[in-house]
Amino acid sequence: MQASSIDSILTENSEVEDSFKVRYSYNETFWGFSLGYFPIWDEYFESGGISATLYTESDISKIFKLGWSFQINLAIDGGGYLTLNGYLSHPIKFADHALLIKGGAGIATIIYPSLVGFLGVEYLIWEFEDTAISVSISECIPGFQMFMPPVISIGVLF
């Protein structure tokens, strides 16, 4: 039989707890803002453009997050469109990295208000306790028939 002091037990347990690293992707809810670029795309967009997106996601189960996004896309030669999307997101975690696969539907102001599909992939590059930095690519599909220019973005999640 071996006796150990209470102090040594407390020290051992606190060392284990301190080694556990809290990551941003463990949060149940987060907000994000991203700035991006979309390239020249067929006869509808003869120039590239810039994009700004505001979005949020919340856990609804162990598998999915429910989110929404508002995106403004402005072409350099004028024109552009707005989208408001609702989507489901599935986080895939491997080692110290997180990848979010997103899919859903929404409304866009392309020529006239219409239904759109939404697809996206977001990779969390750096995660801290209170914030994260991500890179993403998203796609808007008006009428679920044609693809708009893909938007490549860098975002900050808080």
PDB file of C-alpha atoms in Angstrom:
ATOM      1  CA  MET A   1       0.000   0.000   0.000  1.00  0.00           C
ATOM      2  CA  GLN A   2       1.287   3.412  -0.926  1.00  0.00           C
ATOM      3  CA  ALA A   3       0.130   6.668   0.562  1.00  0.00           C
ATOM      4  CA  SER A   4       0.225   9.941  -1.286  1.00  0.00           C
ATOM      5  CA  SER A   5      -0.384  13.376   0.033  1.00  0.00           C
ATOM      6  CA  ILE A   6      -3.400  15.399  -0.986  1.00  0.00           C
ATOM      7  CA  ASP A   7      -1.118  18.108  -2.423  1.00  0.00           C
ATOM      8  CA  SER A   8       0.441  15.709  -4.936  1.00  0.00           C
ATOM      9  CA  ILE A   9      -2.992  14.525  -6.104  1.00  0.00           C
ATOM     10  CA  LEU A  10      -4.166  18.116  -6.611  1.00  0.00           C
ATOM     11  CA  THR A  11      -0.991  18.973  -8.501  1.00  0.00           C
ATOM     12  CA  GLU A  12      -1.325  15.968 -10.825  1.00  0.00           C
ATOM     13  CA  ASN A  13      -4.991  16.735 -11.637  1.00  0.00           C
ATOM     14  CA  SER A  14      -4.384  20.439 -12.245  1.00  0.00           C
ATOM     15  CA  GLU A  15      -1.551  19.657 -14.662  1.00  0.00           C
ATOM     16  CA  VAL A  16      -3.887  17.459 -16.718  1.00  0.00           C
ATOM     17  CA  GLU A  17      -6.571  20.167 -16.819  1.00  0.00           C
ATOM     18  CA  ASP A  18      -4.037  22.849 -17.800  1.00  0.00           C
ATOM     19  CA  SER A  19      -2.791  20.777 -20.729  1.00  0.00           C
ATOM     20  CA  PHE A  20      -6.317  20.681 -22.267  1.00  0.00           C
ATOM     21  CA  LYS A  21      -6.400  23.476 -24.848  1.00  0.00           C
ATOM     22  CA  VAL A  22      -9.693  25.317 -25.355  1.00  0.00           C
ATOM     23  CA  ARG A  23     -10.252  25.859 -29.090  1.00  0.00           C
ATOM     24  CA  TYR A  24     -12.618  28.292 -30.756  1.00  0.00           C
ATOM     25  CA  SER A  25     -14.329  25.556 -32.788  1.00  0.00           C
ATOM     26  CA  TYR A  26     -15.664  24.072 -29.514  1.00  0.00           C
ATOM     27  CA  ASN A  27     -17.997  27.088 -29.092  1.00  0.00           C
ATOM     28  CA  GLU A  28     -21.724  26.393 -29.374  1.00  0.00           C
ATOM     29  CA  THR A  29     -22.440  29.717 -31.147  1.00  0.00           C
ATOM     30  CA  PHE A  30     -20.267  32.087 -33.130  1.00  0.00           C
ATOM     31  CA  TRP A  31     -20.469  35.138 -35.375  1.00  0.00           C
ATOM     32  CA  GLY A  32     -18.248  35.848 -38.327  1.00  0.00           C
ATOM     33  CA  PHE A  33     -17.366  38.567 -40.797  1.00  0.00           C
ATOM     34  CA  SER A  34     -15.452  37.965 -44.007  1.00  0.00           C
ATOM     35  CA  LEU A  35     -14.107  39.951 -46.928  1.00  0.00           C
ATOM     36  CA  GLY A  36     -13.587  38.255 -50.251  1.00  0.00           C
ATOM     37  CA  TYR A  37     -13.128  38.347 -53.975  1.00  0.00           C
ATOM     38  CA  PHE A  38     -14.988  36.753 -56.879  1.00  0.00           C
ATOM     39  CA  PRO A  39     -13.401  36.290 -60.336  1.00  0.00           C
ATOM     40  CA  ILE A  40     -14.675  37.191 -63.815  1.00  0.00           C
ATOM     41  CA  TRP A  41     -17.511  34.800 -64.649  1.00  0.00           C
ATOM     42  CA  ASP A  42     -19.270  34.257 -68.031  1.00  0.00           C
ATOM     43  CA  GLU A  43     -21.327  36.944 -69.823  1.00  0.00           C
ATOM     44  CA  TYR A  44     -23.169  38.127 -66.697  1.00  0.00           C
ATOM     45  CA  PHE A  45     -20.029  39.232 -64.829  1.00  0.00           C
ATOM     46  CA  GLU A  46     -17.407  40.688 -67.145  1.00  0.00           C
ATOM     47  CA  SER A  47     -15.270  41.830 -64.211  1.00  0.00           C
ATOM     48  CA  GLY A  48     -14.370  40.422 -60.840  1.00  0.00           C
ATOM     49  CA  GLY A  49     -15.543  42.000 -57.655  1.00  0.00           C
ATOM     50  CA  ILE A  50     -15.455  42.189 -53.899  1.00  0.00           C
ATOM     51  CA  SER A  51     -17.675  40.569 -51.311  1.00  0.00           C
ATOM     52  CA  ALA A  52     -18.563  41.131 -47.657  1.00  0.00           C
ATOM     53  CA  THR A  53     -20.389  38.549 -45.552  1.00  0.00           C
ATOM     54  CA  LEU A  54     -21.872  38.591 -42.048  1.00  0.00           C
ATOM     55  CA  TYR A  55     -22.887  35.220 -40.636  1.00  0.00           C
ATOM     56  CA  THR A  56     -23.642  33.266 -37.475  1.00  0.00           C
ATOM     57  CA  GLU A  57     -23.909  29.582 -36.566  1.00  0.00           C
ATOM     58  CA  SER A  58     -25.303  27.751 -33.530  1.00  0.00           C
ATOM     59  CA  ASP A  59     -25.221  24.097 -32.495  1.00  0.00           C
ATOM     60  CA  ILE A  60     -28.533  22.299 -33.007  1.00  0.00           C
ATOM     61  CA  SER A  61     -27.158  18.771 -32.550  1.00  0.00           C
ATOM     62  CA  LYS A  62     -23.875  16.933 -32.181  1.00  0.00           C
ATOM     63  CA  ILE A  63     -23.678  16.685 -35.972  1.00  0.00           C
ATOM     64  CA  PHE A  64     -25.027  20.000 -37.321  1.00  0.00           C
ATOM     65  CA  LYS A  65     -24.897  23.733 -36.758  1.00  0.00           C
ATOM     66  CA  LEU A  66     -27.721  25.969 -38.007  1.00  0.00           C
ATOM     67  CA  GLY A  67     -26.579  29.214 -39.590  1.00  0.00           C
ATOM     68  CA  TRP A  68     -27.531  32.194 -41.697  1.00  0.00           C
ATOM     69  CA  SER A  69     -25.486  34.595 -43.786  1.00  0.00           C
ATOM     70  CA  PHE A  70     -25.971  37.960 -45.462  1.00  0.00           C
ATOM     71  CA  GLN A  71     -23.625  38.561 -48.383  1.00  0.00           C
ATOM     72  CA  ILE A  72     -23.045  41.668 -50.519  1.00  0.00           C
ATOM     73  CA  ASN A  73     -21.249  41.122 -53.848  1.00  0.00           C
ATOM     74  CA  LEU A  74     -20.205  44.173 -55.884  1.00  0.00           C
ATOM     75  CA  ALA A  75     -18.639  43.837 -59.341  1.00  0.00           C
ATOM     76  CA  ILE A  76     -15.815  46.234 -60.211  1.00  0.00           C
ATOM     77  CA  ASP A  77     -17.588  47.371 -63.415  1.00  0.00           C
ATOM     78  CA  GLY A  78     -20.827  48.011 -61.491  1.00  0.00           C
ATOM     79  CA  GLY A  79     -23.699  45.744 -60.633  1.00  0.00           C
ATOM     80  CA  GLY A  80     -23.729  42.922 -58.170  1.00  0.00           C
ATOM     81  CA  TYR A  81     -26.176  41.130 -55.951  1.00  0.00           C
ATOM     82  CA  LEU A  82     -27.244  40.503 -52.330  1.00  0.00           C
ATOM     83  CA  THR A  83     -27.996  37.113 -50.777  1.00  0.00           C
ATOM     84  CA  LEU A  84     -29.631  36.071 -47.518  1.00  0.00           C
ATOM     85  CA  ASN A  85     -29.132  32.358 -46.812  1.00  0.00           C
ATOM     86  CA  GLY A  86     -30.106  29.836 -44.192  1.00  0.00           C
ATOM     87  CA  TYR A  87     -27.962  26.713 -44.038  1.00  0.00           C
ATOM     88  CA  LEU A  88     -26.792  23.673 -42.132  1.00  0.00           C
ATOM     89  CA  SER A  89     -23.116  23.348 -41.340  1.00  0.00           C
ATOM     90  CA  HIS A  90     -21.256  20.156 -40.486  1.00  0.00           C
ATOM     91  CA  PRO A  91     -17.905  20.578 -38.706  1.00  0.00           C
ATOM     92  CA  ILE A  92     -15.212  18.053 -39.552  1.00  0.00           C
ATOM     93  CA  LYS A  93     -12.411  18.055 -36.987  1.00  0.00           C
ATOM     94  CA  PHE A  94      -9.085  16.375 -37.582  1.00  0.00           C
ATOM     95  CA  ALA A  95      -6.037  16.800 -35.331  1.00  0.00           C
ATOM     96  CA  ASP A  96      -5.904  20.530 -34.488  1.00  0.00           C
ATOM     97  CA  HIS A  97      -7.905  21.657 -37.541  1.00  0.00           C
ATOM     98  CA  ALA A  98     -11.586  22.280 -38.300  1.00  0.00           C
ATOM     99  CA  LEU A  99     -13.367  22.300 -41.654  1.00  0.00           C
ATOM    100  CA  LEU A 100     -17.008  23.425 -41.941  1.00  0.00           C
ATOM    101  CA  ILE A 101     -19.103  22.082 -44.847  1.00  0.00           C
ATOM    102  CA  LYS A 102     -22.186  24.279 -45.469  1.00  0.00           C
ATOM    103  CA  GLY A 103     -25.312  23.837 -47.574  1.00  0.00           C
ATOM    104  CA  GLY A 104     -28.686  25.547 -47.686  1.00  0.00           C
ATOM    105  CA  ALA A 105     -31.013  27.916 -49.511  1.00  0.00           C
ATOM    106  CA  GLY A 106     -31.964  31.575 -49.525  1.00  0.00           C
ATOM    107  CA  ILE A 107     -33.045  34.636 -51.475  1.00  0.00           C
ATOM    108  CA  ALA A 108     -30.887  36.731 -53.811  1.00  0.00           C
ATOM    109  CA  THR A 109     -31.417  39.964 -55.750  1.00  0.00           C
ATOM    110  CA  ILE A 110     -30.025  38.757 -59.084  1.00  0.00           C
ATOM    111  CA  ILE A 111     -32.016  40.741 -61.703  1.00  0.00           C
ATOM    112  CA  TYR A 112     -35.101  40.181 -59.489  1.00  0.00           C
ATOM    113  CA  PRO A 113     -35.545  38.449 -56.101  1.00  0.00           C
ATOM    114  CA  SER A 114     -35.212  34.711 -56.595  1.00  0.00           C
ATOM    115  CA  LEU A 115     -34.566  31.515 -54.671  1.00  0.00           C
ATOM    116  CA  VAL A 116     -30.952  30.362 -54.531  1.00  0.00           C
ATOM    117  CA  GLY A 117     -28.998  27.382 -53.347  1.00  0.00           C
ATOM    118  CA  PHE A 118     -25.955  27.923 -51.172  1.00  0.00           C
ATOM    119  CA  LEU A 119     -22.810  25.806 -50.816  1.00  0.00           C
ATOM    120  CA  GLY A 120     -19.697  26.640 -48.845  1.00  0.00           C
ATOM    121  CA  VAL A 121     -16.534  25.272 -47.290  1.00  0.00           C
ATOM    122  CA  GLU A 122     -14.717  27.106 -44.477  1.00  0.00           C
ATOM    123  CA  TYR A 123     -11.353  26.149 -42.997  1.00  0.00           C
ATOM    124  CA  LEU A 124     -10.321  27.568 -39.620  1.00  0.00           C
ATOM    125  CA  ILE A 125      -6.665  28.537 -40.120  1.00  0.00           C
ATOM    126  CA  TRP A 126      -5.892  29.827 -36.623  1.00  0.00           C
ATOM    127  CA  GLU A 127      -7.993  29.266 -33.548  1.00  0.00           C
ATOM    128  CA  PHE A 128      -7.651  31.094 -30.276  1.00  0.00           C
ATOM    129  CA  GLU A 129      -9.911  30.938 -27.216  1.00  0.00           C
ATOM    130  CA  ASP A 130     -12.086  33.917 -28.175  1.00  0.00           C
ATOM    131  CA  THR A 131     -11.606  34.287 -31.929  1.00  0.00           C
ATOM    132  CA  ALA A 132     -10.555  32.466 -35.076  1.00  0.00           C
ATOM    133  CA  ILE A 133      -9.340  33.312 -38.572  1.00  0.00           C
ATOM    134  CA  SER A 134     -10.711  31.384 -41.532  1.00  0.00           C
ATOM    135  CA  VAL A 135     -10.494  31.030 -45.284  1.00  0.00           C
ATOM    136  CA  SER A 136     -13.592  29.993 -47.229  1.00  0.00           C
ATOM    137  CA  ILE A 137     -15.110  29.482 -50.637  1.00  0.00           C
ATOM    138  CA  SER A 138     -18.863  29.830 -51.193  1.00  0.00           C
ATOM    139  CA  GLU A 139     -21.169  29.391 -54.140  1.00  0.00           C
ATOM    140  CA  CYS A 140     -24.605  30.858 -54.901  1.00  0.00           C
ATOM    141  CA  ILE A 141     -26.853  28.877 -57.279  1.00  0.00           C
ATOM    142  CA  PRO A 142     -29.825  31.004 -58.532  1.00  0.00           C
ATOM    143  CA  GLY A 143     -32.944  28.960 -59.158  1.00  0.00           C
ATOM    144  CA  PHE A 144     -30.827  25.885 -58.399  1.00  0.00           C
ATOM    145  CA  GLN A 145     -29.871  25.990 -62.118  1.00  0.00           C
ATOM    146  CA  MET A 146     -26.718  28.052 -62.750  1.00  0.00           C
ATOM    147  CA  PHE A 147     -23.587  28.885 -60.777  1.00  0.00           C
ATOM    148  CA  MET A 148     -22.626  32.450 -59.850  1.00  0.00           C
ATOM    149  CA  PRO A 149     -18.937  33.366 -59.393  1.00  0.00           C
ATOM    150  CA  PRO A 150     -17.401  31.519 -56.428  1.00  0.00           C
ATOM    151  CA  VAL A 151     -16.485  33.869 -53.579  1.00  0.00           C
ATOM    152  CA  ILE A 152     -13.103  33.295 -51.927  1.00  0.00           C
ATOM    153  CA  SER A 153     -12.929  34.986 -48.501  1.00  0.00           C
ATOM    154  CA  ILE A 154     -10.831  35.548 -45.414  1.00  0.00           C
ATOM    155  CA  GLY A 155     -12.862  35.874 -42.242  1.00  0.00           C
ATOM    156  CA  VAL A 156     -12.717  36.637 -38.546  1.00  0.00           C
ATOM    157  CA  LEU A 157     -14.973  34.661 -36.209  1.00  0.00           C
ATOM    158  CA  PHE A 158     -15.864  35.993 -32.780  1.00  0.00           C
TER     159      PHE A 158
END
